[in-house]
Short mmCIF file of C-alpha atoms and ligand atoms in Angstrom, two decimals:
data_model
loop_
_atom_site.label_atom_id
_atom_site.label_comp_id
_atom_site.label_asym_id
_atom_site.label_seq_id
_atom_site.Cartn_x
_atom_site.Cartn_y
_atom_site.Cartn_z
CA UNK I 1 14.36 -5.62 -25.44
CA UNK I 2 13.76 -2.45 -24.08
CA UNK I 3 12.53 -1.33 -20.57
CA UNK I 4 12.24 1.81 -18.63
CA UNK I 5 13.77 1.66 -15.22
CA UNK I 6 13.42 4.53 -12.85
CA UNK I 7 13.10 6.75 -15.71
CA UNK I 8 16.00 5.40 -18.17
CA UNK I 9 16.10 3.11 -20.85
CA UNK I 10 17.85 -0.13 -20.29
CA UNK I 11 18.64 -3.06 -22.05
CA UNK I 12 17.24 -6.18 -20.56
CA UNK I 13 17.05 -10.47 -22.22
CA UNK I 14 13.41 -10.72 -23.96
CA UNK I 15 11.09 -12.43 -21.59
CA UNK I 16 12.69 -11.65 -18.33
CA UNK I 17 10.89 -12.22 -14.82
CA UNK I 18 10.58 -9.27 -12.69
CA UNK I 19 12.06 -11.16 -9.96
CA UNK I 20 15.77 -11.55 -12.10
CA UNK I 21 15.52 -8.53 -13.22
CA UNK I 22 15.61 -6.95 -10.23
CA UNK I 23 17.93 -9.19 -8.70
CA UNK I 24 21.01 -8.71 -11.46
CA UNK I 25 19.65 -4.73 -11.14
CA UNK I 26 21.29 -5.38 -7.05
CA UNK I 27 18.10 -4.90 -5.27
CA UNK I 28 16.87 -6.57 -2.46
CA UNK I 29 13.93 -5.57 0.04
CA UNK I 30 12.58 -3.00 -2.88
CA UNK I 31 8.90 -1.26 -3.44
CA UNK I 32 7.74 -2.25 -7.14
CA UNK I 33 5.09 -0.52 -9.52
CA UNK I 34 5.38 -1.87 -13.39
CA UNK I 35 3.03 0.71 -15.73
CA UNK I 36 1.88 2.02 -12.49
CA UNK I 37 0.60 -1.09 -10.86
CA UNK I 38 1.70 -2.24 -7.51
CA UNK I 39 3.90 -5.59 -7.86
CA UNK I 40 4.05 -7.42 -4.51
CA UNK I 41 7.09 -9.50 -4.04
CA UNK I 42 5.17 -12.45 -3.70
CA UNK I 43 4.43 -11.79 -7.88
CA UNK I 44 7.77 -11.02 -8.39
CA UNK I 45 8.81 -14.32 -10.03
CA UNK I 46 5.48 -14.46 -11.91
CA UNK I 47 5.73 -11.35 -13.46
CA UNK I 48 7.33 -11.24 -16.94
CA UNK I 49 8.40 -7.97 -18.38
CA UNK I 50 6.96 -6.71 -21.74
CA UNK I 51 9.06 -4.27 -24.24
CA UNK I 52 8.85 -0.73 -23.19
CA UNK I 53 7.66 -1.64 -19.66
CA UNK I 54 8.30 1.38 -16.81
CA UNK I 55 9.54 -0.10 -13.97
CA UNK I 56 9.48 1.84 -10.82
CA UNK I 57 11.47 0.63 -7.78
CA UNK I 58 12.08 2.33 -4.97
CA UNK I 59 14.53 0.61 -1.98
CA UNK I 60 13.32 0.35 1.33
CA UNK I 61 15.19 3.29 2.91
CA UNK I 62 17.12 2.59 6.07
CA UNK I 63 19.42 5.64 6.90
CA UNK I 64 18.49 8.47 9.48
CA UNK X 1 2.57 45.76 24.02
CA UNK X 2 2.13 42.96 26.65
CA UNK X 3 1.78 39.60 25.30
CA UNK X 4 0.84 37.92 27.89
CA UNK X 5 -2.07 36.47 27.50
CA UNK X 6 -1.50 35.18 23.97
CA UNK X 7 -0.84 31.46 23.93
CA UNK X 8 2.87 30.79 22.48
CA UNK X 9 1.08 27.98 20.62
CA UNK X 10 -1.96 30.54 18.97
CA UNK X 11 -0.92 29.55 15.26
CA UNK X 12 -1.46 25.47 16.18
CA UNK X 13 -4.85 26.63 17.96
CA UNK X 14 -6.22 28.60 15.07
CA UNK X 15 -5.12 25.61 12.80
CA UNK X 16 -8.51 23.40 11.83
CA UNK X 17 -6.83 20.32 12.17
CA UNK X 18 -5.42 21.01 16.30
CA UNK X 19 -7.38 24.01 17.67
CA UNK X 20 -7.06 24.62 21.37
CA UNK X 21 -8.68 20.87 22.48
CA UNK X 22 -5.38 19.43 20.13
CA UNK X 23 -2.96 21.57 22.03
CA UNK X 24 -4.18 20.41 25.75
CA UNK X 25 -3.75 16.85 24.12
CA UNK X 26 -0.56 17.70 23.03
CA UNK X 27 0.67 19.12 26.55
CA UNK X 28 -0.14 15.42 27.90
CA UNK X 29 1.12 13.59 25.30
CA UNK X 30 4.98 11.44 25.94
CA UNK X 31 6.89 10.76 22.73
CA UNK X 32 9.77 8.67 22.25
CA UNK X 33 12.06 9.06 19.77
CA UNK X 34 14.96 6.82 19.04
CA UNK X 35 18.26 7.97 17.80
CA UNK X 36 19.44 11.75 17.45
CA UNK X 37 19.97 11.33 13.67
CA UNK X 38 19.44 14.18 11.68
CA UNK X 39 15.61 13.05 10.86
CA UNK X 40 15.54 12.03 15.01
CA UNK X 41 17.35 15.97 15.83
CA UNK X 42 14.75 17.79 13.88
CA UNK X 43 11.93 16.25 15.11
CA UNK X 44 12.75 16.25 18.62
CA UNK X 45 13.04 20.13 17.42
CA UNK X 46 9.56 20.45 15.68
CA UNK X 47 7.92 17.92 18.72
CA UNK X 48 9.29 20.62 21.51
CA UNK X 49 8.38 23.61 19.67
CA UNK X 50 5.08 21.89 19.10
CA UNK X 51 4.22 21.92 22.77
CA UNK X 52 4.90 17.77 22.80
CA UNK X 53 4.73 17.92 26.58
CA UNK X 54 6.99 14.69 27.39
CA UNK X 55 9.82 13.90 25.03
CA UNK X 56 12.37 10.41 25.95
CA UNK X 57 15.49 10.96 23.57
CA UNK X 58 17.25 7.91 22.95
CA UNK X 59 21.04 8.07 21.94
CA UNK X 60 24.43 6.55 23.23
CA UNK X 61 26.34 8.82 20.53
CA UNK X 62 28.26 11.98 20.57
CA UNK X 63 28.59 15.36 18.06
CA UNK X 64 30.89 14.32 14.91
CA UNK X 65 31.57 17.23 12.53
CA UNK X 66 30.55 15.52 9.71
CA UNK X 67 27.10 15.38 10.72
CA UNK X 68 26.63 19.04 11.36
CA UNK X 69 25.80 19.36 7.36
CA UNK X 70 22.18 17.80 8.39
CA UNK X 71 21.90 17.69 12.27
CA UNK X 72 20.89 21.46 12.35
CA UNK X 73 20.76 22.27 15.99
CA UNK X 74 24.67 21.41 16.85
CA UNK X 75 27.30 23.39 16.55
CA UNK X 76 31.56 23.32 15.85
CA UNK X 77 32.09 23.50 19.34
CA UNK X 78 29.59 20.37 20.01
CA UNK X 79 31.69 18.38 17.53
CA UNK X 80 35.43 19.75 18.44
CA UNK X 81 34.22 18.49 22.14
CA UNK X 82 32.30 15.12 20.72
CA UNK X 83 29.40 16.25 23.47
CA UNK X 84 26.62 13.92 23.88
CA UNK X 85 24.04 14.67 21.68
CA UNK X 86 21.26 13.61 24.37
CA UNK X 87 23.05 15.80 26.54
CA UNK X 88 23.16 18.65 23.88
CA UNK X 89 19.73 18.91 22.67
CA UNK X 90 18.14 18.31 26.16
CA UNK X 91 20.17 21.53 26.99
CA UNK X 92 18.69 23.09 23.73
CA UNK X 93 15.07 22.09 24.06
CA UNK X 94 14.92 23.16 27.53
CA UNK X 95 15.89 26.74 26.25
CA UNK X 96 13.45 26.52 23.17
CA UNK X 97 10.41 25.16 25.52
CA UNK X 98 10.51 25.14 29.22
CA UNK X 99 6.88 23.58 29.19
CA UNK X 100 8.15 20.97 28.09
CA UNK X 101 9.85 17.55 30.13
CA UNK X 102 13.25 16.04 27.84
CA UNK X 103 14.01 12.90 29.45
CA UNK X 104 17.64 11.83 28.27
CA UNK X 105 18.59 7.49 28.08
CA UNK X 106 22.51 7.90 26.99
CA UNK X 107 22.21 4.42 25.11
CA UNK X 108 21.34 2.67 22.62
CA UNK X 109 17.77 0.76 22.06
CA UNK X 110 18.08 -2.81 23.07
CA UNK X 111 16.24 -5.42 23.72
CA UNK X 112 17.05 -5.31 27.64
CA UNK X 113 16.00 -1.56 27.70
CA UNK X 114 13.09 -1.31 25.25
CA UNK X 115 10.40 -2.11 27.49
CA UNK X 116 11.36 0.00 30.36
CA UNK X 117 11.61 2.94 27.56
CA UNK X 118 8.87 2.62 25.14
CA UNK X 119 5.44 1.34 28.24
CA UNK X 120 5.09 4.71 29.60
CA UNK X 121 4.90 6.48 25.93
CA UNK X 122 2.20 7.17 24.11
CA UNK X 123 3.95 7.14 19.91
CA UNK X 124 7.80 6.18 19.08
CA UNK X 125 9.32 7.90 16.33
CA UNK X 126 11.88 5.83 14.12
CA UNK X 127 14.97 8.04 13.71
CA UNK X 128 17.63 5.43 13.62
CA UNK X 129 19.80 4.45 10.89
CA UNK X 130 20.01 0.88 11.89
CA UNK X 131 17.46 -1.74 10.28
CA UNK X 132 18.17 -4.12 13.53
CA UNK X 133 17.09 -1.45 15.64
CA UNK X 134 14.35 -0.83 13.73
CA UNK X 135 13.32 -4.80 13.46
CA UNK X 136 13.20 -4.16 17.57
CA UNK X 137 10.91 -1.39 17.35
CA UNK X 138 8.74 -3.02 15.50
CA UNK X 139 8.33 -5.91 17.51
CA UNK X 140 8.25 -4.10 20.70
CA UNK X 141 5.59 -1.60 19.50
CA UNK X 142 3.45 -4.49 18.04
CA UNK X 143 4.01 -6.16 21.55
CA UNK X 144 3.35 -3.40 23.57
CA UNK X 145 0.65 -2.20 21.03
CA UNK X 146 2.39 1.10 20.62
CA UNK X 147 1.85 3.29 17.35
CA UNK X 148 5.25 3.94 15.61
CA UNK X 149 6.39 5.99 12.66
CA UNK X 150 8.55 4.79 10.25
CA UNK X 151 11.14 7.08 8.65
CA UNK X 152 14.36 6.01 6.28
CA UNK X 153 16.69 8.41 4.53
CA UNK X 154 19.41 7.38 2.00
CA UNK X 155 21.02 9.99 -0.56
CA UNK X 156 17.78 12.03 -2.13
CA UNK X 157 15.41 9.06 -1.57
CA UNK X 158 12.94 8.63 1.63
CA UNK X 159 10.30 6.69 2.72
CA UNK X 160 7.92 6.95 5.88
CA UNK X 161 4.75 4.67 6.73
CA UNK X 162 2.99 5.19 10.29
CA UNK X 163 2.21 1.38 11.83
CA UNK X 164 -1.07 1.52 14.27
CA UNK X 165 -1.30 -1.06 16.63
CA UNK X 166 -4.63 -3.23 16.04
CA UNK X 167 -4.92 -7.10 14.86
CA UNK X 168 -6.01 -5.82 10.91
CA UNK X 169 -2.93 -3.65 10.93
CA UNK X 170 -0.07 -4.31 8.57
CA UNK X 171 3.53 -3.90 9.85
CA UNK X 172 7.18 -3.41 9.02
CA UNK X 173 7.84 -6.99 8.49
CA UNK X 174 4.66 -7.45 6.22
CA UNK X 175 6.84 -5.72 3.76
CA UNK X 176 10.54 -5.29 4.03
CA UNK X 177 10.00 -9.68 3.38
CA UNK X 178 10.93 -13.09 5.01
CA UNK X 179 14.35 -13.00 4.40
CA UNK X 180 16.03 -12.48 7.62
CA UNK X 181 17.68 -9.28 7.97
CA UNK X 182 21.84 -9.24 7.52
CA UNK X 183 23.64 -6.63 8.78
CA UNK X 184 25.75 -4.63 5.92
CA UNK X 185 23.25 -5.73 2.96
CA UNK X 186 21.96 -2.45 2.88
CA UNK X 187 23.56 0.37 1.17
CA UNK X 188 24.18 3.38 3.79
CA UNK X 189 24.67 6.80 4.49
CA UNK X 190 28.32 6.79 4.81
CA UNK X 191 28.26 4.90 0.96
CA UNK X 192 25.60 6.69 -0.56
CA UNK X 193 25.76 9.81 1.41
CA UNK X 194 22.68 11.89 2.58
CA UNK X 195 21.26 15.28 1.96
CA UNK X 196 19.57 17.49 4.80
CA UNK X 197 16.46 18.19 2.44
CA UNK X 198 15.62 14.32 2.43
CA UNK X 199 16.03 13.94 6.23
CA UNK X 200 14.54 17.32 6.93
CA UNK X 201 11.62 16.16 4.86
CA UNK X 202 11.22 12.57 6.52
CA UNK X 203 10.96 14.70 9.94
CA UNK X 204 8.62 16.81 8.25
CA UNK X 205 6.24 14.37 7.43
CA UNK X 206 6.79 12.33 10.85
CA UNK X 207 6.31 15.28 12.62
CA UNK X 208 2.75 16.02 10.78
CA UNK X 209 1.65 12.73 11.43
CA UNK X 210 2.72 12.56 15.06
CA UNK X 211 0.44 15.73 15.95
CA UNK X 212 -2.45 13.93 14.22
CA UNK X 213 -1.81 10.90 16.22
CA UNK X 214 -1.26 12.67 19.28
CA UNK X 215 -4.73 15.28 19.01
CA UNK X 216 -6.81 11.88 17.93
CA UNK X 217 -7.11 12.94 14.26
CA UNK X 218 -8.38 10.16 11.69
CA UNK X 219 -6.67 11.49 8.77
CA UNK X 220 -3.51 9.66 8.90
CA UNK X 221 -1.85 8.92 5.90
CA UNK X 222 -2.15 4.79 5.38
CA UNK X 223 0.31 4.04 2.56
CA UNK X 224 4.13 4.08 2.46
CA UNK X 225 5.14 6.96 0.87
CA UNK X 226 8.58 7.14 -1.14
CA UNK X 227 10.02 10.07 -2.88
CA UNK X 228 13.54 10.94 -4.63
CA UNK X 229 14.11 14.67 -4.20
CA UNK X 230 16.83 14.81 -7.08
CA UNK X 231 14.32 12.46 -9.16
CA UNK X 232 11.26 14.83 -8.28
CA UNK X 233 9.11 11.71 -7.86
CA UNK X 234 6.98 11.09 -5.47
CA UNK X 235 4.83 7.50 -4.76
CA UNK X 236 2.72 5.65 -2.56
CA UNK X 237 2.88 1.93 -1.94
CA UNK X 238 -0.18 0.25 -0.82
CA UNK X 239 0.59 -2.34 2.37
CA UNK X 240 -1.39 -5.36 3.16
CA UNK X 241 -1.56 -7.37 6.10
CA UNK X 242 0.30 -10.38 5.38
CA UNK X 243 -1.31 -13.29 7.39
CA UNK X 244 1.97 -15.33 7.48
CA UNK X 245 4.05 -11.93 8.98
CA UNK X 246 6.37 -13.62 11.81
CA UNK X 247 5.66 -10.16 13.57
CA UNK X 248 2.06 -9.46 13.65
CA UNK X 249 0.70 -12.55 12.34
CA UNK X 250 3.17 -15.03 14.34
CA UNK X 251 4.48 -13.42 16.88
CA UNK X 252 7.53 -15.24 16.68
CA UNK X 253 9.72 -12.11 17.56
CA UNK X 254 13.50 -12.65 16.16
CA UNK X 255 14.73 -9.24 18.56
CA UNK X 256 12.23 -8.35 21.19
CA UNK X 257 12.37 -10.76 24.51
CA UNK X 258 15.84 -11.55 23.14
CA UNK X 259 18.62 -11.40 25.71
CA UNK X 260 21.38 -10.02 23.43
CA UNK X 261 25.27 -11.29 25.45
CA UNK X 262 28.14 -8.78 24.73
CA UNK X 263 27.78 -7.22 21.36
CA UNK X 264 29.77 -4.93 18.69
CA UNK X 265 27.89 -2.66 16.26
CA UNK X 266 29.16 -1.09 13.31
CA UNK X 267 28.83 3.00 13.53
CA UNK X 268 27.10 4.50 10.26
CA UNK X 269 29.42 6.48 8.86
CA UNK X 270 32.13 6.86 12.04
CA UNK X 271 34.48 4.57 10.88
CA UNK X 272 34.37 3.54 14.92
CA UNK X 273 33.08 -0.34 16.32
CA UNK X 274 30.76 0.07 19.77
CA UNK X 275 31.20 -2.44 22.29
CA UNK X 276 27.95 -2.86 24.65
CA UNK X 277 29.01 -5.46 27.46
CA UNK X 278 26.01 -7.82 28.38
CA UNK X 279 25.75 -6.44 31.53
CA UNK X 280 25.39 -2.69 31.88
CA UNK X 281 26.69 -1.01 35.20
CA UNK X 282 27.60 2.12 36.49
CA UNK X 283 31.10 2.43 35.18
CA UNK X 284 33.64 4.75 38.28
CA UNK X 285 35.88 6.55 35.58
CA UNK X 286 37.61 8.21 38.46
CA UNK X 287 38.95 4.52 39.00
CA UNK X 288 39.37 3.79 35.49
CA UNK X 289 41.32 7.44 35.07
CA UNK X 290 43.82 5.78 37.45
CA UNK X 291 44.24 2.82 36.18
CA UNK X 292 44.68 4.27 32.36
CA UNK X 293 46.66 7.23 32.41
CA UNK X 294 50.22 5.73 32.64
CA UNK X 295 49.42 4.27 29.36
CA UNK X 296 48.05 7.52 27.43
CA UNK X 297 46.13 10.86 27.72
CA UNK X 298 43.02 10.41 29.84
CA UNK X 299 40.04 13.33 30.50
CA UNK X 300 36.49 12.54 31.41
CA UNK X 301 33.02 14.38 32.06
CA UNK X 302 30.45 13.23 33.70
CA UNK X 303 29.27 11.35 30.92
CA UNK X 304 31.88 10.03 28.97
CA UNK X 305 35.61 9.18 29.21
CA UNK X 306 38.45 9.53 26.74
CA UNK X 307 41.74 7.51 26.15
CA UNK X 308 44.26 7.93 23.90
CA UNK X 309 47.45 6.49 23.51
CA UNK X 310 48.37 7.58 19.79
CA UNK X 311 47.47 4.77 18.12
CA UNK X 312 43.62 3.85 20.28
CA UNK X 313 41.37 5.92 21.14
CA UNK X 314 38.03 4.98 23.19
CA UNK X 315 35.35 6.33 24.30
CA UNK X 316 34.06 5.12 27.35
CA UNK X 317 30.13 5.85 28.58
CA UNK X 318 28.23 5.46 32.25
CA UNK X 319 26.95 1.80 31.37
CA UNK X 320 30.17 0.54 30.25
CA UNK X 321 29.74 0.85 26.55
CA UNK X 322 32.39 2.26 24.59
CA UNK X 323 33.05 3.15 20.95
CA UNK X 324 36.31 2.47 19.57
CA UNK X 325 37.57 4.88 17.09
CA UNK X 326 39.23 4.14 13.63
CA UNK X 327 38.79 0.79 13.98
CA UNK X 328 36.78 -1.29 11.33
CA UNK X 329 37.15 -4.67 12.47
CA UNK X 330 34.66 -5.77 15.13
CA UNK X 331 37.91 -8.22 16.40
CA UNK X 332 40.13 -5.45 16.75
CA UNK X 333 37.58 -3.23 18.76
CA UNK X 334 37.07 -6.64 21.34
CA UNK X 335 40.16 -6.84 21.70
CA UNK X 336 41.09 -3.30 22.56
CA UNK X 337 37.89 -3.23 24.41
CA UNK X 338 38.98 -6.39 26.65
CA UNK X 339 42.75 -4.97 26.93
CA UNK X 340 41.77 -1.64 28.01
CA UNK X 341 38.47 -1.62 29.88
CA UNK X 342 38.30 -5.48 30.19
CA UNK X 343 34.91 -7.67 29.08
ZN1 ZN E 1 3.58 -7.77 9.84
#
């Protein structure tokens, strides 16, 4: 299925948790929205993604 | 036309939001802020101009040309000389504001140092590019119930979130997760590069929200707040309190109290290893001159000393810290550190 990710369309498995997909994405420590709505990381392995989905994830900046 | 009697600061005192009350505030107020990045440079900058009446700089590093494309206030000449950047911008901030008091610490932030540094201040601004460093600050502001603002730059993206002290407060921790921290996990400046308009921007918003701190306002901004300048997007992240934080809700501190021994640390972007013995001293480099110039080119000021030999090079500070150039391996830079200066 479909998802967007920071603005572009990527192919992900049908019926993937949030949690994997960010983790096989290579994030760790990251700020989440899906559709807009605040994810905790707590919810991350709870949260299944739907078709068409906008995921927003932003890293947790470190640099000066 | 004399101008005289026009306050220097009239466009902060006409501003609703500082008026002349703010600026007297302002005159009294002691800021820390941590590392001379290019977000730590510019706000020192905007803080002096601002009529921040006590500014601490923090930073054991020296002027490297490649940072000149965002660290606006040095120059060629501060990098061909690799000047200490405390040294630098105290001399520069002095000229911009004599009103105002730059205390220089020529070191790093450490958990032997933080609580001499940070009790007498009043707000500590995050300008370092090290998450262990700012895992300390963290701890040692929620310790010493100091306010702190958070700023991170990487490539276009930034984030900033200010952290009040108070038991319903949320803090670093309660976000960035349980996981302990490991050094390198992170992608960095020196990988990812970094633009001037994202750190500019970071100080920017620091900056804002230190004067509101500083004059008492209420109307500080309570969310993270992320944004991607080549993305154009802007967001805010809501943080809760999380009970189960080690930091605030625990207390079970992981860098502050910590008595670190003899460490090395990575340099972002420098392609140099620091050594900071466990002990820091007052290091004679008139002694150490002597003892080092039969085996290469030696020449020292009175804050640092340099040794070369053609193949090492080290730069030696006050304390007894020293950053090893072109050296990647934290092994190699011990042992040149233990050959040469001796640990
Ligand atoms: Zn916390």
């Amino acid at each position: 299925m479909i998802i967007i990710h920071n603005g572009e369309e990527t192919e992900v498995e049908e019926g993937i948790t949030l949690q994997k997909f960010l983790r096989q994405t290579g994030y760790r420590r990251v700020m989440v929205k899906v559709n807009g709505v605040q994810i905790t990381a707590s919810q991350f392995s709870s949260t299944e993604l739907k078709e068409g989905d906008e995921i927003l994830a932003k890293r947790i900046s470190g640099g000066g | 036309m004399s101008n005289q009697n026009i306050s220097r600061y009239v466009r902060q005192e006409i501003f609703r939001g500082i008026g002349k009350a703010g600026q007297e505030k302002l005159k009294s107020a002691r800021v820390a802020i941590v590392e001379l990045s290019a977000i730590g440079t510019a706000v020192a900058n905007n803080l002096a101009r601002a009529g921040v009446g006590y500014i601490r700089l923090i930073d054991g590093d020296y002027v490297d040309i490649t940072e000149l494309q965002r660290q606006s206030l040095f120059t060629e000449e501060d990098a061909r000389e690799e000047r200490v950047k405390a040294v630098v911008m105290q001399e520069y901030l002095r000229k911009v504001n004599s009103d105002v008091t730059v205390d220089i610490h020529i070191a790093s932030l450490d958990s032997g140092n933080v609580d001499s540094l940070f009790e007498d201040i009043d707000l500590v601004i995050d300008a370092t590019d090290s998450m262990e460093t700012r895992l300390l600050i963290n701890e040692a502001c929620h310790a010493l119930k100091k306010p702190w603002i958070y700023g991170g730059a990487l490539a276009s993206s930034g984030m900033t979130m200010t952290f009040l002290p108070g038991h319903d407060k949320p803090c670093f921790k309660c976000f960035l997760g349980d996981e302990e921290y490991v050094p390198g996990e992170q992608p960095t400046c020196a990988t990812e590069g970094v633009l001037c308009s994202t750190t500019s921007m970071i100080a920017s918003l620091q900056c804002a929200e230190a004067l509101k701190i500083l004059t008492g306002s209420k109307d500080l901004r309570k969310d993270l707040l992320s944004f991607d300048l080549w993305d154009n997007s802007f967001d805010t992240f809501v943080i809760d309190k999380d009970p189960d934080c080690p930091v605030c809700g625990k207390k079970e501190y992981r860098y502050y109290g910590k008595i670190s021994g003899a460490h090395t640390v990575s340099m972002c972007g420098k392609d140099s290893m620091q050594i900071i013995p466990s002990h820091e001293g007052e290091v004679d480099f008139a002694r150490y001159a002597d003892k080092l110039q039969h085996q290469g080119t030696v020449k020292y000021t009175q804050y640092t000393l340099d040794f070369d030999d053609g193949d090492v090079q080290i730069k030696l500070f006050k304390t007894g810290r020293a950053i090893i150039k072109h050296v990647s391996d934290e092994q190699r830079a011990r042992a040149v550190y233990a050959e040469y200066i001796g640990l």
